[in-house]
PDB file of C-alpha atoms in Angstrom:
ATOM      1  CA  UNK A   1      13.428   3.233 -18.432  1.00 77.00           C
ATOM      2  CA  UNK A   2      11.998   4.983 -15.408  1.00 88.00           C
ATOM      3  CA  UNK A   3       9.113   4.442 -13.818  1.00 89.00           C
ATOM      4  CA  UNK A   4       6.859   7.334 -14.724  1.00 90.00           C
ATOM      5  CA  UNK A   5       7.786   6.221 -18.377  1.00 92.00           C
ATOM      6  CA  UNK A   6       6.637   2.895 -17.735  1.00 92.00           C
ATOM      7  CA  UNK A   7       3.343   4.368 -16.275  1.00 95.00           C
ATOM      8  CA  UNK A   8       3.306   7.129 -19.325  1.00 93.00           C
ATOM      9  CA  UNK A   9       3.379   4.376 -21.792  1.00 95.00           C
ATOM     10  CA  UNK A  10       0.894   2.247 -20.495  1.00 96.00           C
ATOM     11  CA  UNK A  11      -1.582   4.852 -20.018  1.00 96.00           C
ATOM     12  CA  UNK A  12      -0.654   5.923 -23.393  1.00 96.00           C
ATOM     13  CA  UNK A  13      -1.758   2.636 -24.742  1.00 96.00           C
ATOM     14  CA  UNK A  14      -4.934   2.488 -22.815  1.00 97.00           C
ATOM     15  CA  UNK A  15      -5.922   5.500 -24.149  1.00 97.00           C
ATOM     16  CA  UNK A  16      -4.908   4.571 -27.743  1.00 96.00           C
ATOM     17  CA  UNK A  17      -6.325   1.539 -27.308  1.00 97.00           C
ATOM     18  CA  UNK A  18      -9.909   2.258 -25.852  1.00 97.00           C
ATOM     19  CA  UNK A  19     -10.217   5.151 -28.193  1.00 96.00           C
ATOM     20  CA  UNK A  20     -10.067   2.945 -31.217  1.00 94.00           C
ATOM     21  CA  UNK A  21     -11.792  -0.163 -29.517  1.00 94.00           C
ATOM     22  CA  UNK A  22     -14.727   2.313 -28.516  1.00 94.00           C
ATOM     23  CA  UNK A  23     -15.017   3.570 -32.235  1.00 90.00           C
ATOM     24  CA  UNK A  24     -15.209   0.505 -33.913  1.00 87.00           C
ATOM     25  CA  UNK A  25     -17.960  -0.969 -31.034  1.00 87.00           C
ATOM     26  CA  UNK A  26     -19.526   2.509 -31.395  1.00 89.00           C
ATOM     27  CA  UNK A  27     -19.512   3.156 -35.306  1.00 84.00           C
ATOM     28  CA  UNK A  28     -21.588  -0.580 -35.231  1.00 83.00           C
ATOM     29  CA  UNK A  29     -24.276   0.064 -32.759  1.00 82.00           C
ATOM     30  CA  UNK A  30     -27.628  -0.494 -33.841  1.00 80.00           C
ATOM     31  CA  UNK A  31     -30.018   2.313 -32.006  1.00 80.00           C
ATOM     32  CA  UNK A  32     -33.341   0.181 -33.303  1.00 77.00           C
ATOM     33  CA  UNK A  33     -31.795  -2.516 -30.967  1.00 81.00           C
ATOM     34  CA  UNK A  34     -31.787  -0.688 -27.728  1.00 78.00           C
ATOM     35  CA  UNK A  35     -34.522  -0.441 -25.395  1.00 84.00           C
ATOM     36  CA  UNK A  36     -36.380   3.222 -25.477  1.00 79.00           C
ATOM     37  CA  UNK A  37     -35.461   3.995 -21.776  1.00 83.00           C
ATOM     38  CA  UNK A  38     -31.461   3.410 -21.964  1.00 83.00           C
ATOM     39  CA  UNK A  39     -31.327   4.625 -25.501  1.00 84.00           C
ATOM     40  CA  UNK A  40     -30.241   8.425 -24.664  1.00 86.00           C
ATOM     41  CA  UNK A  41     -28.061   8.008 -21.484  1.00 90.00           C
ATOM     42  CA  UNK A  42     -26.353   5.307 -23.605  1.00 90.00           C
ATOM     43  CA  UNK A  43     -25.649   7.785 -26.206  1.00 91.00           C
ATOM     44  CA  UNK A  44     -24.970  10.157 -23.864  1.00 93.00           C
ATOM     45  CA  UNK A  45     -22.479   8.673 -22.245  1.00 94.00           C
ATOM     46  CA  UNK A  46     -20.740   7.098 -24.998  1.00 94.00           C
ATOM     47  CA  UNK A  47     -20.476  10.492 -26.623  1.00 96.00           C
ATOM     48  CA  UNK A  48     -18.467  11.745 -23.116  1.00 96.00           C
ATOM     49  CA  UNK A  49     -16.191   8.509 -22.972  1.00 96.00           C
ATOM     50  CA  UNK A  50     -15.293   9.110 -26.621  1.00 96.00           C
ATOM     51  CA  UNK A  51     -14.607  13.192 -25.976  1.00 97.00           C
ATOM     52  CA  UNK A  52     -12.347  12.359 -23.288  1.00 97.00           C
ATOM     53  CA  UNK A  53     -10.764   9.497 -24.886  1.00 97.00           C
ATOM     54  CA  UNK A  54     -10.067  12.067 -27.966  1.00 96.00           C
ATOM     55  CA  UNK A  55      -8.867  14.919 -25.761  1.00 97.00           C
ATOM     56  CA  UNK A  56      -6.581  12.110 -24.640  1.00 97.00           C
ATOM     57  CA  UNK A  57      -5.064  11.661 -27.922  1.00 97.00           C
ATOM     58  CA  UNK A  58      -3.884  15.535 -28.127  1.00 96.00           C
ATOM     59  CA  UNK A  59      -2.921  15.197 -24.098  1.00 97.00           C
ATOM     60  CA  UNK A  60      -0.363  12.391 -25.573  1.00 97.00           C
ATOM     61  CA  UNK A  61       0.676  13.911 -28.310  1.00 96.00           C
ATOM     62  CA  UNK A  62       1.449  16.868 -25.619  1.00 96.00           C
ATOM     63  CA  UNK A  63       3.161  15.071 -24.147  1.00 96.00           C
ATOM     64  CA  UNK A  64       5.550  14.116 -26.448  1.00 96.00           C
ATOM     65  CA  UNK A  65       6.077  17.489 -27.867  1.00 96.00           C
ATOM     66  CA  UNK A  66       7.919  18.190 -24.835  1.00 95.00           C
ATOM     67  CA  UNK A  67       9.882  14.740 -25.110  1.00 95.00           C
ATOM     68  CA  UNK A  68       8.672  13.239 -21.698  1.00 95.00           C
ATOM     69  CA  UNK A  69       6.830  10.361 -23.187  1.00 94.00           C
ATOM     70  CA  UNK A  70      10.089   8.722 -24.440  1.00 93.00           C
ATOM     71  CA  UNK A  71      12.652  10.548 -22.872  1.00 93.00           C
ATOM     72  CA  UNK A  72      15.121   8.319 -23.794  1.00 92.00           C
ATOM     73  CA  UNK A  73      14.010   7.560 -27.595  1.00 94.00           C
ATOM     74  CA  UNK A  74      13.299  11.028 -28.877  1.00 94.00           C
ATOM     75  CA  UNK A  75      12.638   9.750 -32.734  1.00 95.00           C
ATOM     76  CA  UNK A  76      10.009   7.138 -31.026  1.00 96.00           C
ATOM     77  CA  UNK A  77       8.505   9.593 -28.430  1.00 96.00           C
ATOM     78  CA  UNK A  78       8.020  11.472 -31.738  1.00 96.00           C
ATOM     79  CA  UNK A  79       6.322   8.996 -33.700  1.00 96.00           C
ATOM     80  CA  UNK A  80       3.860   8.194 -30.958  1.00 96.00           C
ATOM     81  CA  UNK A  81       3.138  11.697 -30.885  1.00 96.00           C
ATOM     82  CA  UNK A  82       2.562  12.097 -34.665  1.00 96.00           C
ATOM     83  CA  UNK A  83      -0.022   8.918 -34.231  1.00 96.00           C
ATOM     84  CA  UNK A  84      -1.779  10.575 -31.592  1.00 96.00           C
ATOM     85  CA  UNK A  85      -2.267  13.889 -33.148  1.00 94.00           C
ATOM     86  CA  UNK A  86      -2.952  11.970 -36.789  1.00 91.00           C
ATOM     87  CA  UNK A  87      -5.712  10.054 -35.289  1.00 92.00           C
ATOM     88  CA  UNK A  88      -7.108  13.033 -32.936  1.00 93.00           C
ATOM     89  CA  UNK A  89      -7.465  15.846 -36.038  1.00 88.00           C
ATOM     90  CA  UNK A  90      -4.828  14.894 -38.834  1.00 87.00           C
ATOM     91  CA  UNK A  91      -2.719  17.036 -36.964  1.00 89.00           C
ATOM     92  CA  UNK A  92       0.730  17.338 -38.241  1.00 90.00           C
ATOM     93  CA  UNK A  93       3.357  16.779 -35.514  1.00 93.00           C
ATOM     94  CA  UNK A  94       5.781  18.540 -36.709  1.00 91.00           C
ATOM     95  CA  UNK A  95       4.215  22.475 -36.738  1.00 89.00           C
ATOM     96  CA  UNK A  96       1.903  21.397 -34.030  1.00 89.00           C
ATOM     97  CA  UNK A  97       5.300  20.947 -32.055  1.00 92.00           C
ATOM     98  CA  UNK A  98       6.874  24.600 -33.166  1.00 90.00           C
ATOM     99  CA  UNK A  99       3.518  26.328 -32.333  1.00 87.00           C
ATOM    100  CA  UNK A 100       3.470  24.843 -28.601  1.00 88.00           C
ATOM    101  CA  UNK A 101       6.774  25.523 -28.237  1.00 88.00           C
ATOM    102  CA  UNK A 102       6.511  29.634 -29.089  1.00 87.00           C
ATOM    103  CA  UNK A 103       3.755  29.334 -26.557  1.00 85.00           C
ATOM    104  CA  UNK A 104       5.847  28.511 -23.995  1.00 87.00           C
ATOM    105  CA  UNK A 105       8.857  30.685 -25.109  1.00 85.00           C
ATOM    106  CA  UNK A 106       6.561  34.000 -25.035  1.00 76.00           C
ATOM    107  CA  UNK A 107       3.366  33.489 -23.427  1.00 76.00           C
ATOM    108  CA  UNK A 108       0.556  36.219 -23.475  1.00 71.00           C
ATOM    109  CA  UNK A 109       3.317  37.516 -26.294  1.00 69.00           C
ATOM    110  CA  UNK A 110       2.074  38.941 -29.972  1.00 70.00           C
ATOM    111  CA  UNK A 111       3.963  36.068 -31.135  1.00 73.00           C
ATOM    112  CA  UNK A 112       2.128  33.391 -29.036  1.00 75.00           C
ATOM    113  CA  UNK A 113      -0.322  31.694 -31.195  1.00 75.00           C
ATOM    114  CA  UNK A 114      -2.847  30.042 -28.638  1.00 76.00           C
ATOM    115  CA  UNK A 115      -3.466  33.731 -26.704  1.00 75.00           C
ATOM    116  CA  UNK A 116      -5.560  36.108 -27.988  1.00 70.00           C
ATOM    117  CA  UNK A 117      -3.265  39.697 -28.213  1.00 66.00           C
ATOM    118  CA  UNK A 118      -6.654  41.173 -26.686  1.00 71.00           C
ATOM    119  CA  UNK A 119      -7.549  39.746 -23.705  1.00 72.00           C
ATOM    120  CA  UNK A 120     -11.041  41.519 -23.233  1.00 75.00           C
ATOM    121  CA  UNK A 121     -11.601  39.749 -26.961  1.00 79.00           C
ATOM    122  CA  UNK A 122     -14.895  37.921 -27.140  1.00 84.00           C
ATOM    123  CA  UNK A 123     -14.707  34.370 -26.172  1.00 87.00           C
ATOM    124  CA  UNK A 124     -15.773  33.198 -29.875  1.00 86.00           C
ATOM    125  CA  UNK A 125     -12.544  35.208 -30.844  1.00 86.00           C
ATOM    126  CA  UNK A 126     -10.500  33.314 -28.905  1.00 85.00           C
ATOM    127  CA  UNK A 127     -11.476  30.138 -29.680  1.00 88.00           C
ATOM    128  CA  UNK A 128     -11.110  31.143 -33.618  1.00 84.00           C
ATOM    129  CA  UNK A 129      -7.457  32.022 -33.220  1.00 81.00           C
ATOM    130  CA  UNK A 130      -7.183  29.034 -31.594  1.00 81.00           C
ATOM    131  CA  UNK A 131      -8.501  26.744 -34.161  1.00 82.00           C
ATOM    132  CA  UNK A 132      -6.590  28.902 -36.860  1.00 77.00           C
ATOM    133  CA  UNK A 133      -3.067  28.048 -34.854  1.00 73.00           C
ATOM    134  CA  UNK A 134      -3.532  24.541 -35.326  1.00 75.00           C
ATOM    135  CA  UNK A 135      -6.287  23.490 -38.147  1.00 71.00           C
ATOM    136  CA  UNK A 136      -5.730  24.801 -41.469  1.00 68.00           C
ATOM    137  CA  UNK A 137      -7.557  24.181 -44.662  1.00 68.00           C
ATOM    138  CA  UNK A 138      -5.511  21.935 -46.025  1.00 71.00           C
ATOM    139  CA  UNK A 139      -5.657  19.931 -42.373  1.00 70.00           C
ATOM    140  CA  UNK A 140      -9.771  20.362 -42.030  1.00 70.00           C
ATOM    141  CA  UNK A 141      -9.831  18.640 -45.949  1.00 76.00           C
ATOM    142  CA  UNK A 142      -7.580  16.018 -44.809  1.00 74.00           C
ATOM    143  CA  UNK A 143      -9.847  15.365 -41.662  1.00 72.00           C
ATOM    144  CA  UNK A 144     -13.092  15.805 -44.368  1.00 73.00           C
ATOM    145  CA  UNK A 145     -11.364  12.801 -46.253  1.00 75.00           C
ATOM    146  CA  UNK A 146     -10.263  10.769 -43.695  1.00 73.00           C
ATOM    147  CA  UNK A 147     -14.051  10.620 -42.241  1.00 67.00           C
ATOM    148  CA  UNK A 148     -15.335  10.319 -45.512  1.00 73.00           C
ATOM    149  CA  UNK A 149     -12.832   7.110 -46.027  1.00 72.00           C
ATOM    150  CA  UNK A 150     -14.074   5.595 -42.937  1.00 70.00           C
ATOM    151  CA  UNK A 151     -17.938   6.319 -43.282  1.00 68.00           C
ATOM    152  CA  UNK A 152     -17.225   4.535 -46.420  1.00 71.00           C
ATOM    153  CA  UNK A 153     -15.731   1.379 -45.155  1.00 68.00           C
ATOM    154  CA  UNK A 154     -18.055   1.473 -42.320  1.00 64.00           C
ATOM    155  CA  UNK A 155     -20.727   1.591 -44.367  1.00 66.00           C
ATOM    156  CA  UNK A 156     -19.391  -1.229 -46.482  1.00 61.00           C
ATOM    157  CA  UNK A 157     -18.252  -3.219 -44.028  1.00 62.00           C
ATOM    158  CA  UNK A 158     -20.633  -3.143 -40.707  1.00 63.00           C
ATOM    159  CA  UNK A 159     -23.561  -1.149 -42.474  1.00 62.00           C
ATOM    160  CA  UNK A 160     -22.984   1.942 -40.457  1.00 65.00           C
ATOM    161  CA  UNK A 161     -25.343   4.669 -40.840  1.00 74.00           C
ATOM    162  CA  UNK A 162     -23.537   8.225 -40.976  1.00 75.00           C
ATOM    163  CA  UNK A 163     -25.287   9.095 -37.712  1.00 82.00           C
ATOM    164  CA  UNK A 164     -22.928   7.061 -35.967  1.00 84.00           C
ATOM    165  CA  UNK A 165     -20.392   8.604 -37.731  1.00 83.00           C
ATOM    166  CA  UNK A 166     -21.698  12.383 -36.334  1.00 85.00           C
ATOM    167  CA  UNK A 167     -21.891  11.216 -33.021  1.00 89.00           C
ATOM    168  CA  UNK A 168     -18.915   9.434 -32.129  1.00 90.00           C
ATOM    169  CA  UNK A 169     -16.512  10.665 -34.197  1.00 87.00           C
ATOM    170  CA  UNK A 170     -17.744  14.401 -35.423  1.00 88.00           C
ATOM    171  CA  UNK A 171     -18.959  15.335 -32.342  1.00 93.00           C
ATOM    172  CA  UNK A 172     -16.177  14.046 -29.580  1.00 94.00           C
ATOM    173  CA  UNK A 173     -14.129  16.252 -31.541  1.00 92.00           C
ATOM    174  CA  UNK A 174     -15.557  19.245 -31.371  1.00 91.00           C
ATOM    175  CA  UNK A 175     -16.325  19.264 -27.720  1.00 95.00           C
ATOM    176  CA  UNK A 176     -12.536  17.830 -27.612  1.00 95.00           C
ATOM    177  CA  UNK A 177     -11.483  21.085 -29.066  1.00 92.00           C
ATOM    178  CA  UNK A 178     -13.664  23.030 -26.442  1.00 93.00           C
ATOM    179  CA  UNK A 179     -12.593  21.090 -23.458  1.00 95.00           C
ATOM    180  CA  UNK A 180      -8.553  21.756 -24.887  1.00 94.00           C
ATOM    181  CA  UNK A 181      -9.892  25.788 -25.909  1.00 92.00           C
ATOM    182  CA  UNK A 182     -11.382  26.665 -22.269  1.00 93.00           C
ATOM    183  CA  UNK A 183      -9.261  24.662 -20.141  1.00 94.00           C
ATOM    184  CA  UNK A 184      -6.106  24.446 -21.411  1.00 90.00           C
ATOM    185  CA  UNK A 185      -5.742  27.887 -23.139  1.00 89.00           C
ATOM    186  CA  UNK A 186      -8.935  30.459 -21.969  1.00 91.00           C
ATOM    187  CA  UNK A 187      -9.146  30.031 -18.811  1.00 92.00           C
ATOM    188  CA  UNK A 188      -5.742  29.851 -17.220  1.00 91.00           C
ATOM    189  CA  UNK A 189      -4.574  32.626 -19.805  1.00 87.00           C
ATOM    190  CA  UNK A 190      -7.735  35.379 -20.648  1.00 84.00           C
ATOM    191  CA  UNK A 191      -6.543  37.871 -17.384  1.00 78.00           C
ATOM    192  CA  UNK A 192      -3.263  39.868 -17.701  1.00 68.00           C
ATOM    193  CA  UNK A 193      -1.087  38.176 -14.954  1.00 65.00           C
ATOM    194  CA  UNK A 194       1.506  40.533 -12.799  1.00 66.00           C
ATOM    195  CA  UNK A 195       4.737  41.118 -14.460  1.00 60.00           C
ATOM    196  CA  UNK A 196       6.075  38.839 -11.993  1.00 63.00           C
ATOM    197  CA  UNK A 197       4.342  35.837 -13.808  1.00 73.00           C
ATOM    198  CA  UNK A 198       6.470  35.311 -16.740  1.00 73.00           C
ATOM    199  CA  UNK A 199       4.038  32.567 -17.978  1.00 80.00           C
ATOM    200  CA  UNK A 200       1.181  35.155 -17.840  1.00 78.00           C
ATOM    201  CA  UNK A 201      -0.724  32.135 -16.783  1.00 86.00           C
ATOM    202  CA  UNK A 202      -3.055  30.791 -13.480  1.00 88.00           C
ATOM    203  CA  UNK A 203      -3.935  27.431 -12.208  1.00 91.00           C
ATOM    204  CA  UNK A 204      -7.581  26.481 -12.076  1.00 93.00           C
ATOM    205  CA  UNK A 205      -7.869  25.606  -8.392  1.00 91.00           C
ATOM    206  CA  UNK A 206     -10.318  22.666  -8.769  1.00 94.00           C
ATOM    207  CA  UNK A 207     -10.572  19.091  -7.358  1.00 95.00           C
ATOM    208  CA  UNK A 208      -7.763  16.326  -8.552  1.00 95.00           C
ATOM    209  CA  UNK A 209     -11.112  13.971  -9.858  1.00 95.00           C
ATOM    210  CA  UNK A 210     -12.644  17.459 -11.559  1.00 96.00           C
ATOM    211  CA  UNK A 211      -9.031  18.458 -13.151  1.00 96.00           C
ATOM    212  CA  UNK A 212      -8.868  15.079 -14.674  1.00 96.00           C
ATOM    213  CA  UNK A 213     -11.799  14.958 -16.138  1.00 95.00           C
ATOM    214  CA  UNK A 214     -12.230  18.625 -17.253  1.00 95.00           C
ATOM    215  CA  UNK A 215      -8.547  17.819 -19.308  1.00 95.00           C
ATOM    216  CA  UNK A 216      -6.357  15.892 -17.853  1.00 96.00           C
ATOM    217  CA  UNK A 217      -5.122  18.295 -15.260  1.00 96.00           C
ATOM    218  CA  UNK A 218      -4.029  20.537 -18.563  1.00 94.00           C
ATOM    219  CA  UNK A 219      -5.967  23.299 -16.071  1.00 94.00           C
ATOM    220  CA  UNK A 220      -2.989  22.778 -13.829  1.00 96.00           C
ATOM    221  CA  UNK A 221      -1.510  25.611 -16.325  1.00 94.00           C
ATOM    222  CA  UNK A 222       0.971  27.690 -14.189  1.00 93.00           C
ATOM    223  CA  UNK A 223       2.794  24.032 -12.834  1.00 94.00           C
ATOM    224  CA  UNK A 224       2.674  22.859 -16.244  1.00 94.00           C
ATOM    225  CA  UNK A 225       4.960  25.793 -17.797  1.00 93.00           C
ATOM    226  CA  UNK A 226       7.094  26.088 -14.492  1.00 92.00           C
ATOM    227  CA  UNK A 227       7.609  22.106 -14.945  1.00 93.00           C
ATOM    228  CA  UNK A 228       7.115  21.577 -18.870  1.00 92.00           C
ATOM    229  CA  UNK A 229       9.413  18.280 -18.615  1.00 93.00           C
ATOM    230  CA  UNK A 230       6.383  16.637 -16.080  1.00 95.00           C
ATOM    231  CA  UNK A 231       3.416  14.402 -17.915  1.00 96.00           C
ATOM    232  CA  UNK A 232       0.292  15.177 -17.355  1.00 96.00           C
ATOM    233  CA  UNK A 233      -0.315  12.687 -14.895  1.00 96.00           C
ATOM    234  CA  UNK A 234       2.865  14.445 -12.517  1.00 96.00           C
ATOM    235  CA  UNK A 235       0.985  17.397 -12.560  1.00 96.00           C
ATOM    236  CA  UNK A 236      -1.414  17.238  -9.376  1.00 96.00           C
ATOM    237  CA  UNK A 237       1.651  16.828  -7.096  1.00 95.00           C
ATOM    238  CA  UNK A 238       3.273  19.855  -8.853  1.00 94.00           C
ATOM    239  CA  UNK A 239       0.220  21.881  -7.932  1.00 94.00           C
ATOM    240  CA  UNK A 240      -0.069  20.538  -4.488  1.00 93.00           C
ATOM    241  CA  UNK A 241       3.509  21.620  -3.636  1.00 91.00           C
ATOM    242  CA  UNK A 242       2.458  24.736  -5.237  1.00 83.00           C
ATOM    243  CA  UNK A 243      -0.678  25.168  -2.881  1.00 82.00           C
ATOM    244  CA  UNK A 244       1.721  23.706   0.254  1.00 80.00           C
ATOM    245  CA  UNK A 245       4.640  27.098  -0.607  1.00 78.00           C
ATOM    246  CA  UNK A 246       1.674  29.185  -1.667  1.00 71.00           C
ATOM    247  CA  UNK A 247       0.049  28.967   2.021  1.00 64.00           C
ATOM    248  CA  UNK A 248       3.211  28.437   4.188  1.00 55.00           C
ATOM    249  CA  UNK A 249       4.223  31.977   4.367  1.00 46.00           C
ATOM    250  CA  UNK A 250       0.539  32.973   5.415  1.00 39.00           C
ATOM    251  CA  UNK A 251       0.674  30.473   8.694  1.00 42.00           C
ATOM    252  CA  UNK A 252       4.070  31.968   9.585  1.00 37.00           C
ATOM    253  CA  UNK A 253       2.444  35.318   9.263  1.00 41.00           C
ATOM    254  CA  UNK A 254       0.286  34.490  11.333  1.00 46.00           C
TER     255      UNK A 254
END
């Protein structure tokens, strides 16, 4: 096992792990027990940790859609994934998998399902197709159920109140879905790129810290479908060198 799968795993665990330790400390908090004046910044950030711990879910279930979390154990690497995308949305793994794949194979293409065919489309349009590509009915009921289930329990078990339920589960995923939408698909994909581009995609040019936080360097986009076999976490270096061969051949012009 190398050592980037070592570091993959572990991080994959961390994130697995703090996303369903923060839930259950979460889904008991008591808001008459906090003091007025930490109350909101508590929620506040609580809601962010648990948006970016969700976004990491789909980021690992990325991941192993292109078989670099397991290299070596494809029918494992697979499993994890179907966890990760389970818990983030009751995604199914399997068609979750095809429909990334035909993004890479035509990007910007009519047969891409994560880019709009009409780039000037409204933004709301966008993110609908989006949504449509990956959450059907039968998906959103399954989600319905499965936060239903554990209101229930929660309820029954710590005395939850569904509030808790809205704002650290409900709510983490939708902004999840925006930070993934504008990030990973919108941004680095709404302009026609030259014909030279085959990926019809840019790179957000922002800070490492930023890029991680924004989506786990998913706005890395043009390094991440030259280099689809890198994790996430190999992606600032890819866009480094990128920046380093971008800027060479203007100091020799020079």
């Amino acid at each position: 096992m190398s050592s980037t799968t070592r570091e993959g795993l572990l991080i994959t665990a961390l994130i697995l792990l703090g996303w369903l330790i923060s839930l259950i400390g979460l889904l008991q908090l008591d808001f008459g027990q906090l003091p007025e004046p930490v109350l909101v910044p508590l929620v506040f950030g609580a809601v962010l940790i648990r948006t970016l711990l969700q976004t990491g879910l789909f980021i690992v279930g990325h991941d192993a859609m292109h078989r670099v979390l397991l290299p070596s154990r494809p029918a494992l690497n697979d499993r994890i994934g179907a966890v990760a995308l389970g818990l983030y949305a009751a995604l199914p793994y399997g068609p979750c998998r095809q429909n990334h794949h035909q993004h890479h194979q035509a990007p910007g293409g009519d047969q891409d399902p994560d880019v709009h065919g009409n780039r000037s489309a409204p933004v709301w349009s966008w993110y609908r197709r989006f949504m449509a590509g990956y959450l059907s009915y039968g998906q959103f009921a399954a989600l319905l159920a499965g936060w239903g289930v554990v209101a229930l329990g929660a309820r029954w078990w710590m005395g939850t109140p569904v509030v808790n339920l809205l704002l650290f589960c409900t709510l983490p995923l939708l902004l999840s879905s925006l930070q993934l939408f504008f990030v990973g698909t919108y941004l680095p994909h709404r302009n026609q790129a030259p014909a030279s581009n085959p990926h019809q995609a840019i790179s957000l040019d922002w800070p490492e810290w930023l890029s991680l936080l924004a989506c786990y360097h998913f706005g890395y986009h043009l390094e991440h479908h030259e280099s689809p076999q890198l994790c996430w976490f190999q992606l600032p270096m890819a866009h480094r060198v990128h920046r380093r061969a971008q800027l060479t051949p203007m100091i020799f012009a020079r």
